[in-house]
Coordinates of C-alpha atoms and ligand atoms in Angstrom, one line a residue:
M1 CA -2.2 43.5 -20.4
K2 CA -1.6 44.7 -16.9
K3 CA -3.5 42.9 -14.1
E4 CA -5.0 46.2 -12.8
D5 CA -6.5 47.0 -16.2
I6 CA -8.1 43.6 -16.5
I7 CA -9.4 43.6 -12.9
Y8 CA -10.8 47.1 -13.4
R9 CA -13.2 45.6 -16.0
L10 CA -13.9 42.4 -14.1
K11 CA -14.6 44.0 -10.7
R12 CA -18.2 42.8 -10.5
V13 CA -17.0 39.2 -10.3
Y14 CA -14.2 36.9 -11.5
A15 CA -12.8 33.5 -10.7
E16 CA -9.1 33.2 -10.5
I17 CA -7.7 29.8 -11.4
D18 CA -4.2 29.0 -10.3
L19 CA -2.7 26.7 -12.9
D20 CA 0.3 26.1 -10.7
A21 CA -2.0 24.7 -8.1
I22 CA -3.6 22.4 -10.6
R23 CA -0.1 21.1 -11.7
Y24 CA 1.0 20.8 -8.0
N25 CA -2.1 18.7 -7.2
M26 CA -1.4 16.3 -10.1
E27 CA 2.3 16.0 -9.2
N28 CA 1.5 15.3 -5.5
M29 CA -1.1 12.7 -6.5
K30 CA 1.4 11.0 -8.8
K31 CA 3.8 10.6 -5.8
N32 CA 1.1 8.7 -4.0
I33 CA 0.4 6.1 -6.7
A34 CA 2.5 3.3 -8.2
S35 CA 5.4 4.4 -10.5
K36 CA 4.0 2.4 -13.4
T37 CA 0.5 3.9 -13.1
E38 CA -0.3 6.9 -15.4
M39 CA -2.9 9.5 -14.8
I40 CA -6.0 10.7 -16.6
A41 CA -7.2 14.2 -15.8
V42 CA -11.0 14.3 -15.5
I43 CA -12.1 17.6 -17.0
K44 CA -15.8 17.0 -17.7
T45 CA -18.2 19.9 -17.1
D46 CA -15.7 22.3 -18.3
G47 CA -13.1 21.1 -15.8
Y48 CA -15.6 21.1 -12.9
G49 CA -16.3 24.7 -13.7
H50 CA -12.6 25.7 -13.7
G51 CA -12.2 25.6 -17.5
A52 CA -11.2 22.5 -19.4
V53 CA -9.0 24.0 -22.2
P54 CA -6.5 26.0 -20.1
I55 CA -6.2 23.1 -17.7
A56 CA -5.7 20.6 -20.5
R57 CA -3.0 22.8 -22.0
E58 CA -1.3 23.1 -18.6
L59 CA -1.3 19.4 -17.9
E60 CA -0.7 17.9 -21.3
P61 CA 3.2 18.2 -21.1
L62 CA 3.4 16.1 -17.9
A63 CA 5.1 12.8 -18.7
F64 CA 2.9 10.8 -16.3
L65 CA -0.3 12.2 -17.8
H66 CA -1.8 9.6 -20.1
G67 CA -4.7 11.8 -21.2
F68 CA -8.0 13.3 -20.4
A69 CA -11.6 12.2 -19.6
V70 CA -14.8 14.1 -20.4
A71 CA -18.5 13.2 -20.3
T72 CA -19.8 14.1 -23.8
A73 CA -18.8 14.1 -27.5
E74 CA -19.0 17.9 -27.5
E75 CA -16.6 18.2 -24.6
A76 CA -14.1 15.9 -26.4
C77 CA -14.3 17.9 -29.6
L78 CA -13.8 21.2 -27.8
L79 CA -10.4 19.8 -26.5
K80 CA -9.5 18.5 -30.0
D81 CA -10.3 21.8 -31.6
A82 CA -8.0 23.5 -29.0
G83 CA -5.2 21.3 -30.2
I84 CA -5.0 18.8 -27.3
S85 CA -3.4 15.7 -28.7
K86 CA -3.1 13.2 -25.8
P87 CA -5.9 10.6 -25.6
I88 CA -9.4 11.7 -24.6
L89 CA -11.9 9.2 -23.2
I90 CA -15.7 9.8 -23.0
L91 CA -16.8 8.3 -19.7
G92 CA -20.6 8.1 -20.3
Y93 CA -22.8 6.8 -23.1
T94 CA -22.0 8.4 -26.4
F95 CA -24.8 8.9 -28.9
P96 CA -24.4 7.6 -32.4
Y97 CA -24.6 10.9 -34.3
S98 CA -21.0 11.7 -33.3
Y99 CA -19.3 8.3 -34.1
E100 CA -17.7 9.1 -37.4
K101 CA -16.2 12.3 -36.1
L102 CA -15.0 10.8 -32.9
I103 CA -13.4 7.8 -34.7
Q104 CA -11.6 10.2 -37.0
E105 CA -10.4 12.3 -34.0
E106 CA -9.4 9.1 -32.2
V107 CA -11.5 10.0 -29.2
R108 CA -12.0 6.9 -27.0
M109 CA -15.5 5.9 -26.0
A110 CA -16.8 4.0 -23.0
V111 CA -18.8 1.1 -24.5
F112 CA -21.2 -1.3 -22.8
R113 CA -24.1 -1.9 -25.3
Y114 CA -24.2 -4.3 -28.1
D115 CA -25.9 -1.8 -30.4
T116 CA -22.9 0.6 -29.8
L117 CA -20.5 -2.1 -31.0
R118 CA -22.5 -2.5 -34.2
E119 CA -23.0 1.2 -34.8
L120 CA -19.3 2.0 -34.2
S121 CA -18.4 -0.8 -36.6
D122 CA -20.7 0.6 -39.2
A123 CA -19.3 4.1 -38.7
A124 CA -15.7 2.8 -39.2
A125 CA -16.8 1.0 -42.4
R126 CA -18.3 4.2 -43.7
L127 CA -15.1 6.0 -43.0
E128 CA -13.2 3.2 -44.7
K129 CA -15.2 3.9 -47.9
K130 CA -14.1 7.5 -47.7
G131 CA -10.5 6.4 -47.5
I132 CA -10.1 7.0 -43.8
H133 CA -8.6 3.8 -42.2
K134 CA -9.3 4.2 -38.5
K135 CA -10.7 1.9 -35.9
A136 CA -13.0 2.9 -33.1
K137 CA -10.9 2.8 -29.9
I138 CA -13.1 1.8 -27.0
H139 CA -12.8 1.2 -23.3
I140 CA -15.3 -1.4 -22.1
K141 CA -17.2 -0.1 -19.0
V142 CA -17.9 -2.7 -16.3
D143 CA -20.5 -2.3 -13.5
T144 CA -19.1 -3.5 -10.2
G145 CA -21.3 -1.7 -7.9
M146 CA -22.6 1.7 -9.2
S147 CA -25.5 0.2 -11.1
R148 CA -25.1 3.1 -13.5
I149 CA -23.6 2.0 -16.8
G150 CA -21.4 -0.9 -17.7
V151 CA -21.6 -4.7 -18.5
R152 CA -21.9 -7.2 -15.7
A153 CA -18.6 -8.5 -14.2
D154 CA -19.5 -12.2 -15.0
E155 CA -19.9 -14.7 -17.9
E156 CA -22.5 -12.3 -19.5
G157 CA -19.9 -9.5 -19.5
V158 CA -17.3 -11.9 -21.0
C159 CA -19.6 -12.5 -23.9
F160 CA -19.7 -8.8 -24.5
V161 CA -15.9 -8.5 -24.4
E162 CA -15.6 -11.4 -26.8
R163 CA -18.1 -9.7 -29.2
A164 CA -16.1 -6.5 -28.9
F165 CA -12.8 -8.4 -29.8
E166 CA -14.5 -9.9 -32.8
T167 CA -16.2 -6.8 -34.2
D168 CA -14.6 -5.3 -37.3
G169 CA -13.5 -1.7 -37.0
I170 CA -13.1 -1.8 -33.2
E171 CA -10.0 -1.8 -31.1
V172 CA -10.5 -2.7 -27.4
E173 CA -7.9 -0.4 -25.9
G174 CA -9.1 -0.3 -22.3
I175 CA -11.5 -1.6 -19.7
F176 CA -12.7 0.2 -16.6
T177 CA -15.0 0.4 -13.6
H178 CA -16.0 3.1 -11.2
F179 CA -16.3 3.2 -7.4
A180 CA -19.5 4.0 -5.7
R181 CA -18.2 4.4 -2.1
A182 CA -14.4 5.0 -2.3
D183 CA -14.8 8.3 -0.5
E184 CA -16.1 6.7 2.7
A185 CA -14.0 5.9 5.8
D186 CA -14.9 2.3 5.5
K187 CA -13.3 1.0 2.4
S188 CA -14.8 -2.5 2.3
A189 CA -17.4 -1.7 -0.4
A190 CA -14.7 -0.2 -2.6
E191 CA -12.4 -3.1 -1.9
G192 CA -15.2 -5.5 -2.9
Q193 CA -15.5 -3.7 -6.2
I194 CA -11.7 -4.0 -6.9
I195 CA -11.9 -7.7 -6.2
L196 CA -14.9 -8.2 -8.5
F197 CA -13.1 -6.2 -11.2
E198 CA -9.9 -8.2 -10.8
Q199 CA -11.8 -11.5 -11.0
F200 CA -13.5 -10.3 -14.1
L201 CA -10.2 -9.4 -15.7
A202 CA -8.9 -12.9 -14.9
L203 CA -12.1 -14.4 -16.3
I204 CA -11.6 -12.5 -19.6
K205 CA -8.0 -13.7 -19.8
D206 CA -9.1 -17.3 -19.1
R207 CA -11.9 -17.3 -21.6
T208 CA -10.3 -15.3 -24.5
G209 CA -6.6 -15.7 -23.8
R210 CA -6.3 -12.0 -24.3
E211 CA -5.5 -9.1 -22.1
I212 CA -6.9 -5.6 -22.6
P213 CA -4.0 -3.1 -22.5
L214 CA -5.4 -0.3 -20.2
K215 CA -7.2 -1.3 -17.0
H216 CA -8.4 1.4 -14.7
C217 CA -10.8 1.9 -11.8
S218 CA -9.6 4.6 -9.4
N219 CA -11.2 8.0 -8.9
S220 CA -9.8 10.8 -6.6
A221 CA -10.8 9.0 -3.4
G222 CA -9.1 5.8 -4.7
I223 CA -5.9 7.8 -5.6
L224 CA -5.8 9.0 -2.0
E225 CA -6.6 5.9 -0.1
L226 CA -6.7 2.7 -2.3
P227 CA -3.2 1.7 -3.4
R228 CA -4.6 -1.6 -4.7
A229 CA -6.7 0.3 -7.2
N230 CA -3.6 1.7 -9.0
M231 CA -3.7 -0.3 -12.3
D232 CA -2.5 1.0 -15.6
L233 CA -4.3 4.3 -15.1
V234 CA -6.1 6.3 -12.5
R235 CA -8.7 9.0 -13.1
A236 CA -8.2 12.2 -11.1
G237 CA -11.2 14.5 -10.9
I238 CA -12.1 16.6 -7.8
T239 CA -8.6 16.4 -6.3
L240 CA -7.0 17.8 -9.4
Y241 CA -8.8 21.1 -8.5
G242 CA -7.5 20.9 -4.9
L243 CA -10.9 19.8 -3.5
L244 CA -11.7 16.7 -1.4
P245 CA -14.0 14.0 -2.5
S246 CA -15.7 13.9 0.9
N247 CA -15.0 14.9 4.5
Q248 CA -14.4 11.2 5.3
V249 CA -11.1 10.9 3.4
Q250 CA -7.8 11.6 5.1
K251 CA -6.7 15.2 4.3
D252 CA -3.0 14.7 4.9
I253 CA -2.2 11.9 2.6
V254 CA -1.7 14.1 -0.5
R255 CA -1.1 17.8 -0.3
L256 CA -3.7 19.6 -2.3
A257 CA -4.1 23.3 -3.1
P258 CA -7.5 24.7 -4.0
A259 CA -7.1 26.1 -7.5
L260 CA -10.1 28.5 -7.7
S261 CA -10.7 31.8 -5.9
L262 CA -13.8 33.9 -6.4
Y263 CA -13.8 37.7 -6.0
S264 CA -16.3 40.5 -6.2
T265 CA -16.5 44.1 -5.0
I266 CA -18.5 46.2 -2.6
V267 CA -20.7 48.4 -4.7
Y268 CA -22.7 50.2 -2.0
I269 CA -22.5 50.8 1.7
K270 CA -25.2 52.2 3.9
E271 CA -26.3 52.4 7.5
I272 CA -29.7 50.9 8.5
Q273 CA -31.6 51.5 11.7
K274 CA -33.0 49.0 14.1
G275 CA -36.1 47.2 12.7
T276 CA -35.0 47.5 9.0
G277 CA -35.6 44.4 6.9
V278 CA -32.9 43.3 4.4
S279 CA -33.6 41.6 1.0
Y280 CA -36.6 39.7 -0.2
G281 CA -39.0 38.6 2.5
S282 CA -37.1 40.6 5.1
T283 CA -35.9 37.3 6.5
F284 CA -33.3 39.4 8.3
V285 CA -34.3 42.4 10.4
A286 CA -31.7 44.6 12.1
E287 CA -31.8 44.5 15.9
E288 CA -29.7 47.5 16.1
K289 CA -28.1 50.2 13.9
M290 CA -25.8 48.4 11.4
R291 CA -23.5 49.1 8.4
I292 CA -24.3 46.9 5.5
A293 CA -22.7 46.4 2.1
T294 CA -24.1 45.2 -1.2
I295 CA -22.2 42.7 -3.3
P296 CA -23.2 42.5 -7.0
I297 CA -23.3 38.8 -7.5
G298 CA -26.0 36.2 -6.9
Y299 CA -27.5 32.8 -7.7
G300 CA -27.5 33.9 -11.4
D301 CA -23.8 33.6 -11.2
G302 CA -24.0 30.2 -9.5
Y303 CA -23.6 31.7 -6.0
P304 CA -26.1 29.5 -4.0
R305 CA -29.3 31.0 -2.7
G306 CA -28.9 28.3 0.0
L307 CA -26.3 30.6 1.5
S308 CA -29.0 33.1 2.4
G309 CA -28.6 34.1 6.0
K310 CA -25.9 31.4 6.5
G311 CA -22.9 32.2 4.3
F312 CA -20.1 34.8 4.7
V313 CA -17.5 36.5 2.6
L314 CA -14.1 38.0 3.5
V315 CA -13.6 41.8 3.6
H316 CA -10.2 43.2 4.8
G317 CA -9.3 39.7 6.0
Q318 CA -12.4 39.4 8.2
R319 CA -15.5 37.3 7.9
A320 CA -18.7 39.3 7.0
P321 CA -22.0 37.3 7.2
I322 CA -24.6 37.3 4.5
L323 CA -27.8 39.1 5.6
G324 CA -31.1 37.9 4.4
R325 CA -31.7 36.2 1.0
V326 CA -29.2 35.9 -1.8
C327 CA -30.9 37.5 -4.8
M328 CA -30.3 36.6 -8.5
D329 CA -27.6 39.2 -9.0
Q330 CA -26.9 40.8 -5.6
F331 CA -26.8 40.1 -1.9
M332 CA -26.0 42.1 1.3
I333 CA -23.4 41.5 4.1
D334 CA -22.8 42.9 7.5
V335 CA -19.7 45.1 7.8
T336 CA -20.6 46.8 11.1
H337 CA -17.5 45.2 12.6
I338 CA -15.2 46.2 9.7
P339 CA -15.1 50.0 9.9
G340 CA -12.6 50.3 7.1
A341 CA -14.9 48.6 4.6
A342 CA -15.7 51.0 1.7
Q343 CA -17.3 51.0 -1.7
G344 CA -14.9 49.6 -4.3
D345 CA -13.2 47.2 -1.8
T346 CA -12.5 43.7 -2.9
V347 CA -14.6 40.9 -1.4
T348 CA -13.4 37.3 -1.4
L349 CA -16.2 34.8 -1.8
I350 CA -13.9 31.7 -2.1
G351 CA -10.2 31.8 -1.3
C352 CA -7.8 33.5 1.2
D353 CA -7.7 37.1 2.5
G354 CA -5.0 37.6 5.2
D355 CA -5.2 34.8 7.6
E356 CA -8.8 33.9 6.8
Q357 CA -9.9 31.4 4.2
I358 CA -13.2 30.3 2.8
T359 CA -13.2 26.9 1.0
M360 CA -15.7 25.5 -1.4
E361 CA -16.1 22.5 0.9
E362 CA -17.2 24.9 3.7
L363 CA -19.7 26.8 1.5
G364 CA -20.9 23.4 0.2
V365 CA -21.8 22.3 3.7
L366 CA -23.4 25.7 4.6
S367 CA -25.5 25.8 1.4
G368 CA -26.4 22.2 1.3
R369 CA -24.7 21.9 -2.1
F370 CA -22.1 19.2 -2.7
N371 CA -18.7 20.7 -3.3
Y372 CA -18.5 19.1 -6.8
E373 CA -21.8 20.7 -7.6
F374 CA -20.7 24.0 -6.2
A375 CA -17.7 24.1 -8.6
C376 CA -19.7 23.0 -11.6
D377 CA -22.4 25.5 -11.0
I378 CA -20.2 28.6 -11.1
G379 CA -22.0 30.3 -14.0
K380 CA -20.9 31.5 -17.4
R381 CA -21.5 35.1 -16.3
V382 CA -18.3 34.7 -14.2
P383 CA -15.1 35.4 -16.2
R384 CA -12.2 33.2 -15.4
I385 CA -8.7 34.5 -15.1
Y386 CA -5.9 32.0 -15.4
K387 CA -2.6 32.6 -13.5
K388 CA 0.7 30.9 -13.8
G389 CA 3.9 31.9 -12.1
G390 CA 2.0 34.8 -10.5
E391 CA 1.2 36.2 -13.9
I392 CA -2.1 36.4 -15.8
L393 CA -1.9 33.9 -18.6
C394 CA -5.3 34.3 -20.2
I395 CA -8.9 35.2 -19.5
E396 CA -12.0 33.3 -20.5
E397 CA -15.2 35.3 -20.8
Y398 CA -18.6 34.3 -22.1
Y399 CA -19.7 38.0 -22.4
K400 CA -16.9 40.1 -23.8
D401 CA -18.2 43.2 -25.6
F402 CA -16.1 45.7 -23.6
Ligands
PLP19 C1 -16.4 11.9 -12.7 C2 -15.7 10.6 -12.8 C3 -14.4 10.4 -12.3 C4 -13.7 11.5 -11.4 O1 -14.3 11.4 -10.1 P1 -13.7 12.2 -8.9 O2 -14.4 11.8 -7.7 O3 -13.9 13.7 -9.2 O4 -12.2 11.9 -8.9 C5 -13.8 9.3 -12.5 N1 -14.4 8.3 -13.2 C6 -15.6 8.4 -13.7 C7 -16.2 7.3 -14.5 C8 -16.3 9.6 -13.5 O5 -17.6 9.7 -14.0

């Protein structure tokens, strides 16, 4: 289908995801880590709102890509159903209803509770009775500073690891921890976590005589700035989408390209006189005659209401400020200074137009919404167009009756 025909239908709003940028980000990160270290692409929350399946399909052929990580059983199964065959790891606690299916599908689970070891073992035994000979592959989660999930990195933790080794139907494939503060300028807290993790790995070896094959701890911030955290695997999340983990990390270590752009269209233009209020609550009142334009997207699409009176969009390569409150499905902008602006013109909410660029980080700061959250919250009412080599590869739409 021709791009013009597709865009004609998606003029209200669409996100464009550049799969070349996604691959470029992964390749550049790989150059920054040890040659023996492989990568896990973290594509939880539907690939941070970018779309997990098209991204997984794009990245799967990369030789240095070990596999993928998600947050839930459903996210893992969605990838399996889409034909993804590299290993998938569930990073959080997995509830027991899904164990048989996940063992069959060889989805790896993060494990840190004794009851999970028992329940996984029972599930593997039930499968065995059905003639399916598969072990539950697990990655033991270690808490070295997040206080979120994970066993303690001490003798108590070693007991857990020993129990996991001894439990029938379980294969301990990996062990990992997660940084709480790797995105800060001061790396001492993160380095402390690495040391604790390394000591724990040594303790396991000492007590059990065994080594767990896959050890990993790094997230995006670690990939950028903590070479010591390159173990067998690293887990790339936000940087894979071309976004930074925080404004404290160095921007020039790895070249990253933002993968997502967000577009809409001017649907109405009018002049308003001095003293006219704009949007709910009239939080903006014109101080002079103005030309304003209406954009048909709002917080119902995940465009933050926090941008009310603060954000801006690009029209004809120029910044146009948001006037008054962002509504659920619409908001207004000032185009007084852009005389060429007309109904039907494209509006760039995130991305580049001419020399101007609006990044998700910038809108995150303006709206008080963390950039990770910004990406994840782009709603299902927003169709996603995937581009590769400048061509449209596919479109993902939640509503598609037309
Ligand atoms: C989300 C997550 C990641 C990825 O974090 P980024 O900062 O996006 O790179 C890595 N590991 C775990 C355990 C996570 O929950």
